[in-house]
Structures are given as structure tokens and as C-alpha cells.
PDB file of C-alpha atoms in Angstrom:
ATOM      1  CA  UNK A   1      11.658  35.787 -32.095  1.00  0.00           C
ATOM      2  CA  UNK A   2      14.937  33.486 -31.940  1.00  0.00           C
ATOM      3  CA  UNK A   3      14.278  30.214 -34.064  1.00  0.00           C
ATOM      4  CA  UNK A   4      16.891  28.609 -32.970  1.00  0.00           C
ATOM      5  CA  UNK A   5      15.684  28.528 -28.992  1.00  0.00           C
ATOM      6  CA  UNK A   6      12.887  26.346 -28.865  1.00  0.00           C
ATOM      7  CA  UNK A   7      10.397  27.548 -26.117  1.00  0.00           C
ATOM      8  CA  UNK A   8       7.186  25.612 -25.383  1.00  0.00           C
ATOM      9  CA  UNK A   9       3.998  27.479 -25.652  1.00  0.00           C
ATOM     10  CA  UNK A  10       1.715  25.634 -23.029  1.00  0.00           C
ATOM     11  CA  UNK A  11       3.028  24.077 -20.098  1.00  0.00           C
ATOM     12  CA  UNK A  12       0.924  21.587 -18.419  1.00  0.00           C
ATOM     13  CA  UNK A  13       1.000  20.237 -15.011  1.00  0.00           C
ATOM     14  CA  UNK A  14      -1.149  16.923 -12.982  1.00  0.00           C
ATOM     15  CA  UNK A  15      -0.820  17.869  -9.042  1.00  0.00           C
ATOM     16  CA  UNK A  16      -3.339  15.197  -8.571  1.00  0.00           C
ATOM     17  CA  UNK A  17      -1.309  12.834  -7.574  1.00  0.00           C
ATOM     18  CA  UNK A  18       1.650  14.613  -7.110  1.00  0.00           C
ATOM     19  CA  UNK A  19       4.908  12.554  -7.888  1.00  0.00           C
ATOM     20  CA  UNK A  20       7.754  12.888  -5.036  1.00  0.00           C
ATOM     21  CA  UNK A  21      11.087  11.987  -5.919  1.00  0.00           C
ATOM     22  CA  UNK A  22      13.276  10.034  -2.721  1.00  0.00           C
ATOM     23  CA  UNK A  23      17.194   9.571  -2.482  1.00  0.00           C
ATOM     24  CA  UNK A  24      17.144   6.863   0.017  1.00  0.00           C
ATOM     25  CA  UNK A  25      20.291   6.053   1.711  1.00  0.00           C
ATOM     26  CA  UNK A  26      22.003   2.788   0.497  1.00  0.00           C
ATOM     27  CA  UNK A  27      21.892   1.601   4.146  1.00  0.00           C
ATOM     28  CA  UNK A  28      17.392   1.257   3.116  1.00  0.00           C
ATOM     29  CA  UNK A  29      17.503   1.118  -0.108  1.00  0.00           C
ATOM     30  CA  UNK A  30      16.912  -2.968   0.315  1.00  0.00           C
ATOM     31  CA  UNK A  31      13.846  -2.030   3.115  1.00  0.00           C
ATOM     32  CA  UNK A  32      12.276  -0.162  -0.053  1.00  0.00           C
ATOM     33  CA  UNK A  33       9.715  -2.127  -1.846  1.00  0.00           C
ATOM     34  CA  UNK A  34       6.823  -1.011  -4.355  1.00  0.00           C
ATOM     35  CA  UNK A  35       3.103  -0.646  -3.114  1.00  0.00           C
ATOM     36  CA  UNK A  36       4.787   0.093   0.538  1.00  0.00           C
ATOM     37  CA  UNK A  37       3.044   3.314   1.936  1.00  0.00           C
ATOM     38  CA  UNK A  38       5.112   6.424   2.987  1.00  0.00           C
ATOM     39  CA  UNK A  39       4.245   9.615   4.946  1.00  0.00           C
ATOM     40  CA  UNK A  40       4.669  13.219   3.354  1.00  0.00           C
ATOM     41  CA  UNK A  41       5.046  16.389   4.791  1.00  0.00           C
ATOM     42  CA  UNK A  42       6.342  20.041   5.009  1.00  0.00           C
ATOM     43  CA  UNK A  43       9.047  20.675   7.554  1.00  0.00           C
ATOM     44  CA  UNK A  44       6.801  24.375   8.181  1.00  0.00           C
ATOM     45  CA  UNK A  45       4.202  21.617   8.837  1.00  0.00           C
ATOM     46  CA  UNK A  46       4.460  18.688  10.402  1.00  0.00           C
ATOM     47  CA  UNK A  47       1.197  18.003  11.518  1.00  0.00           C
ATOM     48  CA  UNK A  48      -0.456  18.080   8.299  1.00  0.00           C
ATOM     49  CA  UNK A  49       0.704  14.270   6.719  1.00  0.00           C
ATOM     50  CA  UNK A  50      -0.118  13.177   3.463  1.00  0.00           C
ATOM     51  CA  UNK A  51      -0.537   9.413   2.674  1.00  0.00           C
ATOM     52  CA  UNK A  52       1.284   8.270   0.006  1.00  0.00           C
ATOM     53  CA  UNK A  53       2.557   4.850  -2.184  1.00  0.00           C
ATOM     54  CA  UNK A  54       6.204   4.020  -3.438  1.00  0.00           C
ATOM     55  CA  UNK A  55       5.106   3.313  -6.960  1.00  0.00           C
ATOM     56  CA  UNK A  56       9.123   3.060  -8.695  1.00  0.00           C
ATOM     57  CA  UNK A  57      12.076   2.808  -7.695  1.00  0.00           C
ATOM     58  CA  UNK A  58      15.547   3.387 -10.216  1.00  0.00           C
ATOM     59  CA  UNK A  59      16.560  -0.289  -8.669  1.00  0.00           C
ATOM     60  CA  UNK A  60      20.019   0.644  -8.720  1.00  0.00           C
ATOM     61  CA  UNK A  61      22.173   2.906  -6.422  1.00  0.00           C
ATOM     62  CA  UNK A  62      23.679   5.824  -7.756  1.00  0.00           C
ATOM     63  CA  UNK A  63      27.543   5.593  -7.391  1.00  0.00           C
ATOM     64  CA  UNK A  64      27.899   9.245  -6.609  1.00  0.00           C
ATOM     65  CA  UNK A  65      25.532   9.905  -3.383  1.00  0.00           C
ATOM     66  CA  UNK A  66      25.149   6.031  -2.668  1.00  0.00           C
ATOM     67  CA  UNK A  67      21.387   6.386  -2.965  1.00  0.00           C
ATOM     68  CA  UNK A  68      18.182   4.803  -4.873  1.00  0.00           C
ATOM     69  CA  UNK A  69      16.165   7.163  -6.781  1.00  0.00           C
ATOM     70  CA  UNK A  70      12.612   6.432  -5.576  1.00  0.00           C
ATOM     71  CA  UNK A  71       8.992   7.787  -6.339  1.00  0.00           C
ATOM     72  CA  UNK A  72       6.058   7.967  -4.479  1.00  0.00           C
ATOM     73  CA  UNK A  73       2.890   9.034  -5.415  1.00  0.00           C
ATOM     74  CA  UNK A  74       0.636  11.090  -3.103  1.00  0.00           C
ATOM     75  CA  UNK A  75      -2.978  12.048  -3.618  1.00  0.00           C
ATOM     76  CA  UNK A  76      -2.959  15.878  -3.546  1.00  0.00           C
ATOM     77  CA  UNK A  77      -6.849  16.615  -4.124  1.00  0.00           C
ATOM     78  CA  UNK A  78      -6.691  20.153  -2.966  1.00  0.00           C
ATOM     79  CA  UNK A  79      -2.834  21.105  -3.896  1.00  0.00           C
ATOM     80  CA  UNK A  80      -1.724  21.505  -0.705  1.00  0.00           C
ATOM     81  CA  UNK A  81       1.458  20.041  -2.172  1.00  0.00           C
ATOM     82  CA  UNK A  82       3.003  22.062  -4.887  1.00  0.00           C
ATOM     83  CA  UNK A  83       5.602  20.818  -7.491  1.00  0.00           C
ATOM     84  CA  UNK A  84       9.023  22.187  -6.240  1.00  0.00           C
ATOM     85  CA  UNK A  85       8.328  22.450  -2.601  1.00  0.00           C
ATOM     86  CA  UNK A  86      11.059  20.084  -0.273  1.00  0.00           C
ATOM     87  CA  UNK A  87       9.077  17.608   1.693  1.00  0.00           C
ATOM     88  CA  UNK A  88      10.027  15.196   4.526  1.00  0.00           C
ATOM     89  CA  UNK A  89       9.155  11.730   3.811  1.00  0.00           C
ATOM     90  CA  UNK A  90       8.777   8.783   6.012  1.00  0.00           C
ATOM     91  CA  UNK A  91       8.781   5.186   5.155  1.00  0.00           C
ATOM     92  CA  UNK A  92       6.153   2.693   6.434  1.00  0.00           C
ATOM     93  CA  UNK A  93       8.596  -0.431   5.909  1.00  0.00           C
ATOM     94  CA  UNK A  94       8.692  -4.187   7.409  1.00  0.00           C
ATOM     95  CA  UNK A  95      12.282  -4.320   8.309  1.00  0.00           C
ATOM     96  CA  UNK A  96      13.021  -7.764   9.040  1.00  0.00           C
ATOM     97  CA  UNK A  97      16.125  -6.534  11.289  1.00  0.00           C
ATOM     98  CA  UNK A  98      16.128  -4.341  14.026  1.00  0.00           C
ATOM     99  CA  UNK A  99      18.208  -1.107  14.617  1.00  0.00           C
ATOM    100  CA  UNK A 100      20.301  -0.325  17.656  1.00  0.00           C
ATOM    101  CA  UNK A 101      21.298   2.892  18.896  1.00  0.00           C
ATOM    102  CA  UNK A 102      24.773   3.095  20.284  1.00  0.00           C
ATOM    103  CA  UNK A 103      27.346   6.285  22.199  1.00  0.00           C
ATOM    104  CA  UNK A 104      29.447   7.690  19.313  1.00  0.00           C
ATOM    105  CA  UNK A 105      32.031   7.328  21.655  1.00  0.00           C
ATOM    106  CA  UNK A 106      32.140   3.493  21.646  1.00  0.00           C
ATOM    107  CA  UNK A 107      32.808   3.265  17.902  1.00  0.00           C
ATOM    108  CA  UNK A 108      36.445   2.240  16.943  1.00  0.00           C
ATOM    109  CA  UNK A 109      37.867   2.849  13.281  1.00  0.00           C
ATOM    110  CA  UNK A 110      40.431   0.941  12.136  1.00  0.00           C
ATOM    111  CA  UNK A 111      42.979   2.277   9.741  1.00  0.00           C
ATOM    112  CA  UNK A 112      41.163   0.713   6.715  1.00  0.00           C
ATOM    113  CA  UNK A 113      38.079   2.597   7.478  1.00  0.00           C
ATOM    114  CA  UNK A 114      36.376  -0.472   9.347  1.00  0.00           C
ATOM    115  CA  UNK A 115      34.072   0.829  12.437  1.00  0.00           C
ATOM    116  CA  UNK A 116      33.796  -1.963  15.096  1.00  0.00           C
ATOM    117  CA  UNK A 117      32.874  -1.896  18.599  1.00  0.00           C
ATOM    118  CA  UNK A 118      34.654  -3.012  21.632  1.00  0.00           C
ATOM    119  CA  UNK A 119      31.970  -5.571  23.708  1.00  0.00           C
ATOM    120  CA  UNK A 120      32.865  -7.385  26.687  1.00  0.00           C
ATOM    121  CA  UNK A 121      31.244 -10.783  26.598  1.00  0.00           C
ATOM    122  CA  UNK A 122      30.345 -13.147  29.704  1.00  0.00           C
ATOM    123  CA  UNK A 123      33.895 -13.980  30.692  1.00  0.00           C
ATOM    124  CA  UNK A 124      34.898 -10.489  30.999  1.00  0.00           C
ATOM    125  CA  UNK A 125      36.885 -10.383  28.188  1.00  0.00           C
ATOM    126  CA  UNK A 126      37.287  -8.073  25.127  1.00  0.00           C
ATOM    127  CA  UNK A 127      35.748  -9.040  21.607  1.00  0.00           C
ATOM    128  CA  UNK A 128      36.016  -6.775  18.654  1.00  0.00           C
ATOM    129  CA  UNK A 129      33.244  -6.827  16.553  1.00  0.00           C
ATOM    130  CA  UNK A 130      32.518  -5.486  13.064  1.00  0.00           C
ATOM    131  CA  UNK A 131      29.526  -3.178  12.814  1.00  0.00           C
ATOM    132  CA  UNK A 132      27.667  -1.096   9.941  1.00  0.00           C
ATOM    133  CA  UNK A 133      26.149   1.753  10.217  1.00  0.00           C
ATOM    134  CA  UNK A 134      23.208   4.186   9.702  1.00  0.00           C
ATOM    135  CA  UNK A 135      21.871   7.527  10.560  1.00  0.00           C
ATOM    136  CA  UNK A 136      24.253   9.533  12.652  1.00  0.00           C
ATOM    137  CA  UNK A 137      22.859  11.236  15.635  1.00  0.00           C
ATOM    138  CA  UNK A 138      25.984  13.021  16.702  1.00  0.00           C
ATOM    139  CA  UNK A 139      26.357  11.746  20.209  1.00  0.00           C
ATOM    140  CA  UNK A 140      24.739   8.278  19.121  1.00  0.00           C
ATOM    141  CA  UNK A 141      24.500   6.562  15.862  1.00  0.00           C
ATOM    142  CA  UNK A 142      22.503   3.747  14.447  1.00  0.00           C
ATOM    143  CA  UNK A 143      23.791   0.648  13.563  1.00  0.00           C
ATOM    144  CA  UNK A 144      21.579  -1.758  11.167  1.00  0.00           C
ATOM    145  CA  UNK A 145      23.977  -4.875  11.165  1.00  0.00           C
ATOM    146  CA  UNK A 146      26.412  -6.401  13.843  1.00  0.00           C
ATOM    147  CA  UNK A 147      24.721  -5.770  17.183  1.00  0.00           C
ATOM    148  CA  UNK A 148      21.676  -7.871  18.385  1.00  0.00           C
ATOM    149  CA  UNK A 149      21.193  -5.659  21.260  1.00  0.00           C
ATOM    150  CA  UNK A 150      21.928  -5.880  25.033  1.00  0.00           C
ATOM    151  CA  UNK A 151      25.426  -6.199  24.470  1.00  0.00           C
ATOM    152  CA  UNK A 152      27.738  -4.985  27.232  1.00  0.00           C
ATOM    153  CA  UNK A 153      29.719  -2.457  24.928  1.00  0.00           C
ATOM    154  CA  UNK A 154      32.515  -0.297  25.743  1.00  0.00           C
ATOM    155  CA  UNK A 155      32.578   3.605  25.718  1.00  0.00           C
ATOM    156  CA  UNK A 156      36.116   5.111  24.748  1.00  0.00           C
ATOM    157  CA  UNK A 157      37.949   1.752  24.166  1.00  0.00           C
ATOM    158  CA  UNK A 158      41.159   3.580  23.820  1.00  0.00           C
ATOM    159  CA  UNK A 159      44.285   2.190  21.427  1.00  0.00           C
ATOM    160  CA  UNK A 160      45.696   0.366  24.736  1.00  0.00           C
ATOM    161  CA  UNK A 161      42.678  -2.035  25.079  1.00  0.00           C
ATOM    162  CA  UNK A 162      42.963  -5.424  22.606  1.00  0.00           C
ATOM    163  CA  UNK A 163      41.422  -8.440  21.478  1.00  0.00           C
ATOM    164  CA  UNK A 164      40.861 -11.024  24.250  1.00  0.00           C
ATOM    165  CA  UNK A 165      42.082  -8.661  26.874  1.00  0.00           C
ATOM    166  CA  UNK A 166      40.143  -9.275  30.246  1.00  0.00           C
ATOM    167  CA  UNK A 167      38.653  -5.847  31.610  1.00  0.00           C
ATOM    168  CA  UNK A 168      36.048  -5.320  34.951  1.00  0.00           C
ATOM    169  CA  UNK A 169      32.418  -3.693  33.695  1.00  0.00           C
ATOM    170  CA  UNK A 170      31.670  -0.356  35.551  1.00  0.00           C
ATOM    171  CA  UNK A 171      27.930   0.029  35.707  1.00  0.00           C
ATOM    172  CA  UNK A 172      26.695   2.637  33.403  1.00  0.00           C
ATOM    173  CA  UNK A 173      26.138   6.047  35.110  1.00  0.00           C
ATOM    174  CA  UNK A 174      22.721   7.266  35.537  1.00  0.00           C
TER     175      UNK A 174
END
């Protein structure tokens, strides 16, 4: 009717595999590697996983939403999984570095935006380290670089407590 509106007259569709796009976070985007399996599901459904394979990635991170653009293709024999549907996916990865989960309340920001955490080493004294983090939990957050683990941090270093400063460790209550 219009000719200047160009409509398609057939509209075809493969569900079999089914292609589901990924914004990883920047913080993975490096743990992401093709042929690496990942797990699919609906939120409504959790118990129903489908198998899948990262197959491409964009290899680049989007400057907006700090995120890579990934695909993984999942084998969807009896369309269980339909094209526009949100999924939750979960990454089968070998991450060479380990994650450690620390209070909220121990992080320290610095006025250039630098998080760091107050630990108190074998001498008893204070050490400011630099940390980066991950996923925030609300009362604890992740963080994938600057922590081994087993630390003795500080919770609620306060403005009054500084570098070098000697301090007494309070066991942690149970």
C-alpha cells in the first residue's frame, strides 16, 4: 500500500540453536574465552538449565556500559527457549585468580575515586592497600584483585586511622 515503507513478506526464524546475546562486566570480560561452556536459564525457572557454548565475543568493551558483547549458542531442540525471552546465564570459566568476599563497611574511597582497604599486618600496624572490585552484594562486595585472602582487614577504618599507625585486633564477633 505505501511504497515507500519497505515491509518484509516472510520472516524466518532458526531456534535450533538459539543465539543468546551477554553484556559481561569489564571486571570478566578477560575470564571470557570462545568454546568455554555457559549455563542458561529462566529466572521463572531455575531448575530447568540449558547447556550452552560462547561461540563470539565483540573483543572490545563498549565505552558506554563497560561491557563485552558476547554470544553463546544453546541447543534448543524443543524451543523451550524463545527469541526475546531474558535469560540468566552462568559462565563455566578457569579463572586463574581467586575472588574474595569482603564487609562493605571495610572499603575506604579516597577522594580520587580509589577504593582501598585498611589491613593490619603482623606487626600490628596499619597498611593501606589498593583493591578492585566486582559484584556488589550490598553488605559485602567482591574484590577480584588486591587481596590474597586471610588478611586481617579492618571494618569502619574511620578518617582518624593512617598509614603505619599501630592499632590492637579485636577478634571478629560471632
Amino acid at each position: 500500500d505505501n511504497p515507500s515503507a519497505t515491509r518484509e513478506l516472510v520472516h524466518l526464524m532458526q531456534t535450533d540453536p538459539v543465539r543468546v546475546f551477554v553484556d559481561v562486566p569489564q571486571t570478566y570480560a578477560t575470564s571470557i574465552k570462545i568454546g568455554e561452556t555457559a549455563d542458561v536459564y529462566r529466572a521463572e525457572d531455575p531448575a530447568n538449565v540449558f547447556h550452552g557454548k560462547v561461540t563470539r565475543t565483540a573483543n572490545a568493551i563498549d565505552p558506554n556500559t563497560r561491557t563485552l558483547l558476547t554470544q553463546i549458542d544453546v541447543p534448543n531442540p524443543d524451543d523451550a527457549l524463545r527469541p526475546g525471552m531474558y535469560l540468566q546465564v552462568t559462565f563455566k570459566t578457569n579463572q586463574s585468580s581467586h575472588l574474595v568476599l569482603i564487609p562493605s563497611a571495610a572499603l575506604y574511597t579516597r577522594s580520587d575515586g580509589q577504593q582501598e582497604v585498611a589491613i593490619l599486618n603482623s606487626e600490628n600496624t596499619v597498611h593501606y592497600q589498593k583493591v578492585q572490585l566486582g559484584r556488589d552484594f550490598g553488605a559485602e562486595v567482591e574484590v577480584v584483585a588486591g587481596l590474597e585472602g586471610g588478611e586481617n582487614i579492618i571494618v569502619h577504618p574511620g578518617d582518624a586511622l593512617e598509614e603505619g599507625q599501630n592499632a590492637v585486633p579485636m577478634p571478629a564477633p560471632k
